[in-house]
Coordinates of C-alpha atoms in Angstrom, one line a residue:
M1 CA -81.3 -160.8 5.1
S2 CA -78.1 -159.5 3.1
L3 CA -75.2 -161.1 1.8
F4 CA -72.8 -158.7 3.5
T5 CA -75.1 -159.0 6.6
K6 CA -74.2 -162.9 6.6
R7 CA -70.9 -162.4 5.8
P8 CA -69.3 -158.9 7.2
Y9 CA -65.5 -160.0 6.1
L10 CA -66.8 -159.2 2.5
L11 CA -67.7 -155.9 3.0
A12 CA -64.4 -155.1 4.8
L13 CA -62.8 -156.9 2.0
L14 CA -64.6 -154.5 -0.9
I15 CA -63.7 -151.4 1.3
A16 CA -59.8 -152.2 1.2
V17 CA -60.0 -153.1 -2.6
A18 CA -61.6 -149.6 -3.3
L19 CA -58.9 -147.9 -0.9
A20 CA -56.0 -149.8 -2.6
A21 CA -57.3 -148.6 -6.1
W22 CA -57.8 -144.8 -5.2
L23 CA -54.1 -144.7 -3.9
L24 CA -52.9 -146.6 -7.1
S25 CA -54.7 -144.1 -9.1
G26 CA -52.6 -141.1 -7.4
Q27 CA -49.2 -142.4 -9.2
T28 CA -50.5 -142.6 -12.6
T29 CA -52.6 -139.3 -12.6
D30 CA -50.8 -136.3 -13.7
V31 CA -51.5 -134.1 -11.1
A32 CA -50.5 -130.1 -11.1
K33 CA -48.0 -129.5 -8.3
P34 CA -47.9 -126.0 -6.8
S35 CA -44.6 -124.0 -7.9
T36 CA -42.0 -123.2 -5.7
A37 CA -40.0 -120.6 -7.4
V38 CA -39.6 -117.2 -5.6
P39 CA -40.9 -114.3 -8.0
P40 CA -38.5 -111.6 -8.6
K41 CA -38.7 -108.5 -6.6
A42 CA -39.9 -105.4 -8.0
P43 CA -37.3 -102.6 -8.3
P44 CA -37.4 -100.1 -5.5
S45 CA -38.6 -96.8 -6.1
L46 CA -36.1 -94.0 -6.5
I47 CA -36.7 -91.0 -4.1
S48 CA -37.0 -87.7 -6.6
V49 CA -34.9 -84.5 -5.3
R50 CA -35.5 -81.0 -6.9
V51 CA -32.2 -79.8 -8.1
R52 CA -30.4 -76.5 -9.3
E53 CA -27.8 -76.3 -11.9
Q54 CA -25.7 -73.4 -11.7
K55 CA -22.0 -72.4 -12.5
A56 CA -19.5 -70.8 -10.7
Q57 CA -18.5 -67.1 -10.5
S58 CA -15.4 -65.4 -9.9
L59 CA -15.4 -64.0 -6.7
T60 CA -12.7 -61.7 -5.1
R61 CA -12.0 -63.2 -1.3
E62 CA -11.7 -60.3 1.4
I63 CA -10.9 -59.8 4.8
V64 CA -13.4 -58.1 6.8
L65 CA -12.8 -56.5 10.0
T66 CA -13.7 -53.8 12.0
G67 CA -11.6 -50.8 12.5
R68 CA -11.6 -47.0 13.5
T69 CA -10.2 -43.7 12.3
A70 CA -6.8 -42.1 13.9
P71 CA -4.8 -39.3 13.0
L72 CA -1.5 -40.1 11.4
R73 CA 0.5 -38.0 14.1
T74 CA -0.6 -36.5 17.5
V75 CA 2.2 -34.2 18.7
L76 CA 1.8 -32.5 22.5
L77 CA 3.9 -29.3 22.4
R78 CA 5.6 -28.6 25.5
A79 CA 7.5 -25.7 26.6
E80 CA 11.5 -25.4 26.5
I81 CA 11.8 -22.6 28.7
D82 CA 10.2 -20.9 31.7
G83 CA 7.9 -18.1 31.2
H84 CA 4.6 -16.2 31.5
V85 CA 2.1 -16.7 28.6
V86 CA 1.7 -13.2 26.8
K87 CA -0.1 -13.8 24.0
I88 CA -2.2 -16.7 22.2
G89 CA -2.0 -17.2 18.3
A90 CA -4.8 -20.0 17.6
Q91 CA -7.8 -20.9 19.5
R92 CA -8.7 -24.6 20.2
G93 CA -10.0 -26.3 17.3
A94 CA -8.2 -23.9 14.5
R95 CA -6.3 -25.6 11.7
V96 CA -3.2 -24.1 11.5
R97 CA -0.3 -24.2 9.1
K98 CA 3.3 -25.4 9.4
G99 CA 5.4 -22.6 11.2
D100 CA 2.0 -20.8 12.9
F101 CA 2.5 -19.3 16.2
I102 CA 0.3 -21.0 18.9
V103 CA 1.2 -19.6 22.1
R104 CA 4.0 -16.6 22.9
L105 CA 6.0 -16.6 26.1
A106 CA 7.5 -13.4 27.9
T107 CA 11.3 -12.5 26.6
D108 CA 12.0 -11.0 29.8
D109 CA 15.4 -10.5 29.3
R110 CA 16.0 -13.0 27.0
A111 CA 16.5 -10.4 24.4
L112 CA 19.2 -8.2 26.5
R113 CA 21.0 -11.2 27.2
L114 CA 21.5 -11.6 23.3
K115 CA 22.8 -8.5 22.7
E116 CA 25.0 -8.9 25.5
A117 CA 26.5 -11.9 23.9
Q118 CA 26.6 -10.1 20.4
A119 CA 28.7 -7.5 22.0
L120 CA 31.0 -10.1 23.7
V121 CA 31.6 -12.0 20.2
K122 CA 32.8 -8.5 18.6
Q123 CA 35.1 -7.4 21.5
R124 CA 36.4 -11.2 21.5
E125 CA 37.0 -10.9 17.7
F126 CA 39.0 -7.6 17.8
E127 CA 41.4 -9.3 20.6
Y128 CA 41.7 -12.3 18.4
K129 CA 43.0 -10.3 15.2
A130 CA 45.2 -7.9 17.3
K131 CA 46.7 -10.8 18.7
R132 CA 47.4 -12.1 15.7
R133 CA 49.0 -9.3 14.5
L134 CA 51.3 -9.1 17.1
S135 CA 52.0 -13.0 16.6
R136 CA 53.7 -12.0 13.2
K137 CA 55.9 -9.4 15.0
G138 CA 56.9 -11.8 17.1
Y139 CA 55.3 -10.2 20.1
Q140 CA 52.7 -13.1 20.9
S141 CA 53.2 -17.0 21.2
Q142 CA 51.1 -19.7 19.7
V143 CA 49.5 -20.1 23.2
Q144 CA 48.1 -16.8 23.3
I145 CA 46.7 -17.0 20.0
A146 CA 44.8 -20.3 20.8
E147 CA 43.4 -18.9 24.0
A148 CA 42.0 -15.9 22.5
L149 CA 40.2 -18.3 19.5
T150 CA 39.2 -20.0 22.0
L151 CA 37.3 -17.2 24.0
L152 CA 35.9 -16.1 20.7
E153 CA 34.2 -19.7 19.9
S154 CA 32.6 -19.1 23.7
A155 CA 31.2 -16.1 22.7
K156 CA 29.6 -17.0 19.8
T157 CA 28.3 -19.9 21.8
L158 CA 26.6 -17.3 24.2
V159 CA 25.4 -15.6 21.1
K160 CA 23.5 -19.2 19.9
Q161 CA 22.2 -20.0 23.2
A162 CA 20.7 -16.6 23.9
Q163 CA 19.1 -16.7 20.3
I164 CA 17.6 -20.3 21.0
A165 CA 16.1 -19.0 24.2
L166 CA 14.5 -16.1 22.8
D167 CA 13.0 -18.3 19.9
N168 CA 12.0 -20.6 22.4
T169 CA 9.5 -18.1 23.6
I170 CA 7.3 -18.5 20.8
I171 CA 5.8 -22.2 20.5
R172 CA 5.2 -22.8 16.6
A173 CA 3.1 -25.5 14.6
P174 CA 5.6 -28.0 13.4
F175 CA 3.4 -29.2 10.8
A176 CA -0.2 -28.2 9.0
G177 CA -3.0 -29.7 11.3
V178 CA -5.8 -29.0 14.0
L179 CA -5.1 -27.4 17.2
E180 CA -6.9 -30.3 19.3
Q181 CA -6.1 -29.1 22.8
R182 CA -4.2 -26.0 24.5
P183 CA -4.7 -26.2 28.0
V184 CA -3.0 -22.7 28.8
E185 CA -4.4 -19.2 28.3
Q186 CA -2.9 -15.5 28.7
G187 CA -1.1 -15.2 32.1
D188 CA -0.4 -18.5 32.9
Y189 CA 2.8 -19.5 33.9
V190 CA 4.5 -22.4 32.4
S191 CA 7.7 -24.0 33.1
V192 CA 9.8 -26.3 31.0
G193 CA 8.2 -29.6 30.1
D194 CA 4.5 -28.5 30.6
T195 CA 2.2 -29.2 27.9
V196 CA 1.1 -26.1 26.3
A197 CA -0.8 -27.4 23.1
E198 CA -1.7 -30.8 21.2
L199 CA -1.7 -30.8 17.3
I200 CA -3.3 -33.4 15.3
D201 CA -2.1 -33.9 11.7
E202 CA -5.1 -34.5 9.3
N203 CA -3.8 -35.3 6.2
P204 CA -2.9 -38.1 5.8
F205 CA -5.4 -40.0 7.9
L206 CA -5.5 -43.8 9.3
I207 CA -7.8 -46.6 9.4
V208 CA -6.8 -48.9 12.3
G209 CA -7.8 -52.6 13.0
E210 CA -6.5 -55.8 14.1
V211 CA -6.7 -58.8 12.3
T212 CA -5.9 -62.7 13.3
E213 CA -2.9 -65.0 13.0
L214 CA -4.4 -66.2 9.8
Q215 CA -5.6 -63.3 8.3
R216 CA -1.8 -61.7 9.0
H217 CA -0.7 -64.4 6.6
D218 CA -2.6 -63.4 3.8
L219 CA -1.9 -59.2 4.1
K220 CA 1.4 -57.6 2.8
L221 CA 2.2 -54.0 3.0
G222 CA 0.8 -51.7 0.0
N223 CA -2.2 -54.0 -0.1
T224 CA -5.7 -51.9 -1.1
A225 CA -8.2 -51.9 1.3
T226 CA -11.6 -49.9 1.8
A227 CA -13.2 -48.8 4.8
R228 CA -17.0 -47.8 5.0
L229 CA -17.4 -45.5 8.4
V230 CA -20.6 -45.4 10.0
T231 CA -21.2 -42.1 9.0
G232 CA -21.4 -43.1 5.1
Q233 CA -18.6 -41.9 3.9
T234 CA -16.4 -44.5 1.8
V235 CA -12.4 -44.0 2.0
T236 CA -9.6 -46.2 0.0
G237 CA -6.2 -46.4 0.7
K238 CA -2.9 -48.9 1.1
I239 CA -1.7 -51.2 4.0
S240 CA 1.1 -48.9 5.8
L241 CA 2.0 -50.9 8.6
I242 CA 1.5 -54.8 9.8
S243 CA 2.7 -55.5 13.5
T244 CA 5.2 -58.3 13.8
R245 CA 4.2 -58.6 17.6
A246 CA 0.6 -60.1 18.3
D247 CA -1.1 -58.4 21.4
A248 CA -0.7 -60.7 24.2
A249 CA -4.1 -60.6 25.5
T250 CA -6.1 -60.9 22.4
R251 CA -3.3 -62.6 20.0
T252 CA -4.0 -60.2 17.2
F253 CA -2.2 -57.7 15.2
N254 CA -2.4 -54.4 14.4
I255 CA -2.7 -52.9 10.8
E256 CA -2.7 -49.6 10.0
I257 CA -4.4 -48.2 6.3
E258 CA -3.2 -44.6 5.3
V259 CA -6.2 -43.0 3.2
A260 CA -5.9 -39.3 1.9
N261 CA -7.8 -36.5 3.9
P262 CA -6.9 -33.4 1.8
K263 CA -10.7 -31.7 3.0
G264 CA -10.1 -32.7 6.8
E265 CA -13.7 -34.5 6.7
L266 CA -12.3 -37.7 8.7
A267 CA -12.3 -37.5 12.4
A268 CA -10.6 -39.6 14.6
G269 CA -12.2 -42.4 16.5
I270 CA -15.4 -43.4 14.1
T271 CA -16.0 -46.9 13.7
C272 CA -16.0 -48.6 10.4
E273 CA -15.9 -51.7 8.5
I274 CA -12.4 -52.7 6.4
R275 CA -12.7 -54.7 3.7
I276 CA -9.2 -55.9 2.4
P277 CA -9.1 -58.1 -1.0
T278 CA -6.7 -61.1 -0.9
E279 CA -7.4 -63.4 -4.0
T280 CA -10.1 -64.0 -6.8
V281 CA -11.4 -67.7 -6.4
Y282 CA -14.3 -69.2 -8.5
A283 CA -17.4 -69.9 -6.1
H284 CA -21.1 -71.1 -6.1
K285 CA -23.4 -68.7 -4.6
V286 CA -26.3 -70.6 -2.6
S287 CA -28.8 -70.4 0.4
A288 CA -27.4 -71.3 3.7
A289 CA -30.7 -73.7 3.7
L290 CA -28.8 -76.0 1.3
L291 CA -26.1 -76.8 4.4
S292 CA -26.1 -80.3 5.7
L293 CA -24.4 -82.6 7.8
N294 CA -23.1 -85.9 6.6
D295 CA -22.8 -89.0 9.1
E296 CA -19.5 -88.0 10.0
G297 CA -20.7 -84.5 11.6
V298 CA -19.0 -82.4 8.3
L299 CA -20.8 -79.3 7.2
G300 CA -21.6 -79.7 3.5
V301 CA -23.9 -79.3 0.3
K302 CA -25.5 -82.1 -1.3
A303 CA -25.4 -82.7 -5.2
V304 CA -26.6 -84.9 -7.7
G305 CA -23.7 -86.1 -10.3
S306 CA -24.0 -87.2 -13.9
D307 CA -24.9 -90.9 -12.8
N308 CA -27.7 -89.4 -10.8
R309 CA -26.1 -90.3 -7.5
V310 CA -25.9 -88.4 -4.4
V311 CA -22.6 -86.6 -3.7
F312 CA -21.4 -85.0 -0.9
Y313 CA -19.2 -81.5 -0.7
P314 CA -17.6 -80.3 2.8
A315 CA -18.4 -76.5 2.5
Q316 CA -15.4 -74.1 2.2
F317 CA -16.3 -71.0 2.5
A318 CA -15.5 -67.9 0.7
R319 CA -17.6 -65.2 2.0
A320 CA -20.9 -65.3 3.9
T321 CA -23.7 -62.5 4.1
A322 CA -27.0 -62.5 5.7
E323 CA -28.6 -63.0 2.2
A324 CA -26.3 -66.2 0.9
I325 CA -22.8 -67.7 1.3
W326 CA -20.1 -68.3 -1.5
L327 CA -18.5 -71.7 -1.6
T328 CA -15.2 -72.5 -3.0
G329 CA -13.4 -76.2 -4.0
L330 CA -16.3 -77.4 -5.8
P331 CA -16.5 -78.2 -9.4
R332 CA -17.4 -75.3 -12.0
R333 CA -20.6 -76.6 -12.7
L334 CA -22.8 -78.6 -10.5
R335 CA -26.2 -79.8 -9.9
F336 CA -27.2 -78.6 -6.1
I337 CA -30.0 -80.6 -4.3
T338 CA -32.6 -77.7 -3.5
V339 CA -35.2 -79.8 -1.9
G340 CA -35.3 -83.1 -0.5
Q341 CA -31.6 -83.4 0.4
G342 CA -32.5 -84.3 3.9
F343 CA -34.0 -88.1 2.9
V344 CA -30.7 -88.7 0.6
R345 CA -27.1 -90.0 1.4
A346 CA -24.2 -89.8 -0.7
G347 CA -24.4 -92.7 -3.3
D348 CA -27.5 -92.9 -3.1
L349 CA -29.6 -93.4 -6.6
V350 CA -32.1 -90.5 -6.9
Q351 CA -34.3 -89.1 -9.8
P352 CA -33.5 -85.5 -9.9
A353 CA -36.0 -83.0 -11.2
N354 CA -35.1 -79.2 -12.2
E355 CA -36.5 -76.3 -10.6
K356 CA -38.9 -74.2 -12.5

């Protein structure tokens, strides 16, 4: 039988001593403790964007609107006396010169009335001269002389009236132009005020259009404008009228551009595109695909600054076409983000790469 069997307390004492020795050895032994320091974070990777550097170009800002051609003046010729149409001087569509006769009315007894009035003038002149001679001899008073002079002037008035009535039997063109309408034919009877013909002045011609309230502010009389007709013709003229009253329904203002038409090639009512240059600005030509909205909902473009940070510029349009847009109010030289603008915001640091 062993000693620990006979005395078990000795085994317990031995175990206690061994445990105490092991605990004391942990305080004296240099044991490496795990490090609690936080390792430094790796810098975030920069977003790569593709940029295109370009320089602003000089651009003439224009007002573009739709208009139409129109004659400078259109006149309705009306009969000033009653009578039958006895002769036609010009056919519809014919070009006439100033003074050409278009319609002749019957003179009836107007020529006879003129001769009668002329004869009466001769009689009154003879009576007036005779009374003046008698007045020198004292046989006529000044009242009788005045009455004779009044009768003479009345007779001269009758001659003028008869001459005017005779002249009015011939209706002439007041200016050179095109005879657009002539609603009477030979044998028709016309009364005073009836329309006999419509005459259109061909040269100069007008281009008419409508501008908005803001556009009117940029226009001045005498500004040069160009119009391209749907027929392919292009004409240039100057603004001759800017309306001072807006249309009550559309709130737009009428403008007229006077253009030369010496050969009569323009016709009234043809649709055209009007371009009116207003000022010259510096602008960048970019694709409409570069436009985007910022957090406030403002439309603009994104570019990369000298510090490689994204800059947002609100869009100020100088011109827009189906192919491209021109933006003004930007720095003269700029690096536009062409690829990746949807993944960055203003202020972000990016890694730009130039377009190839």
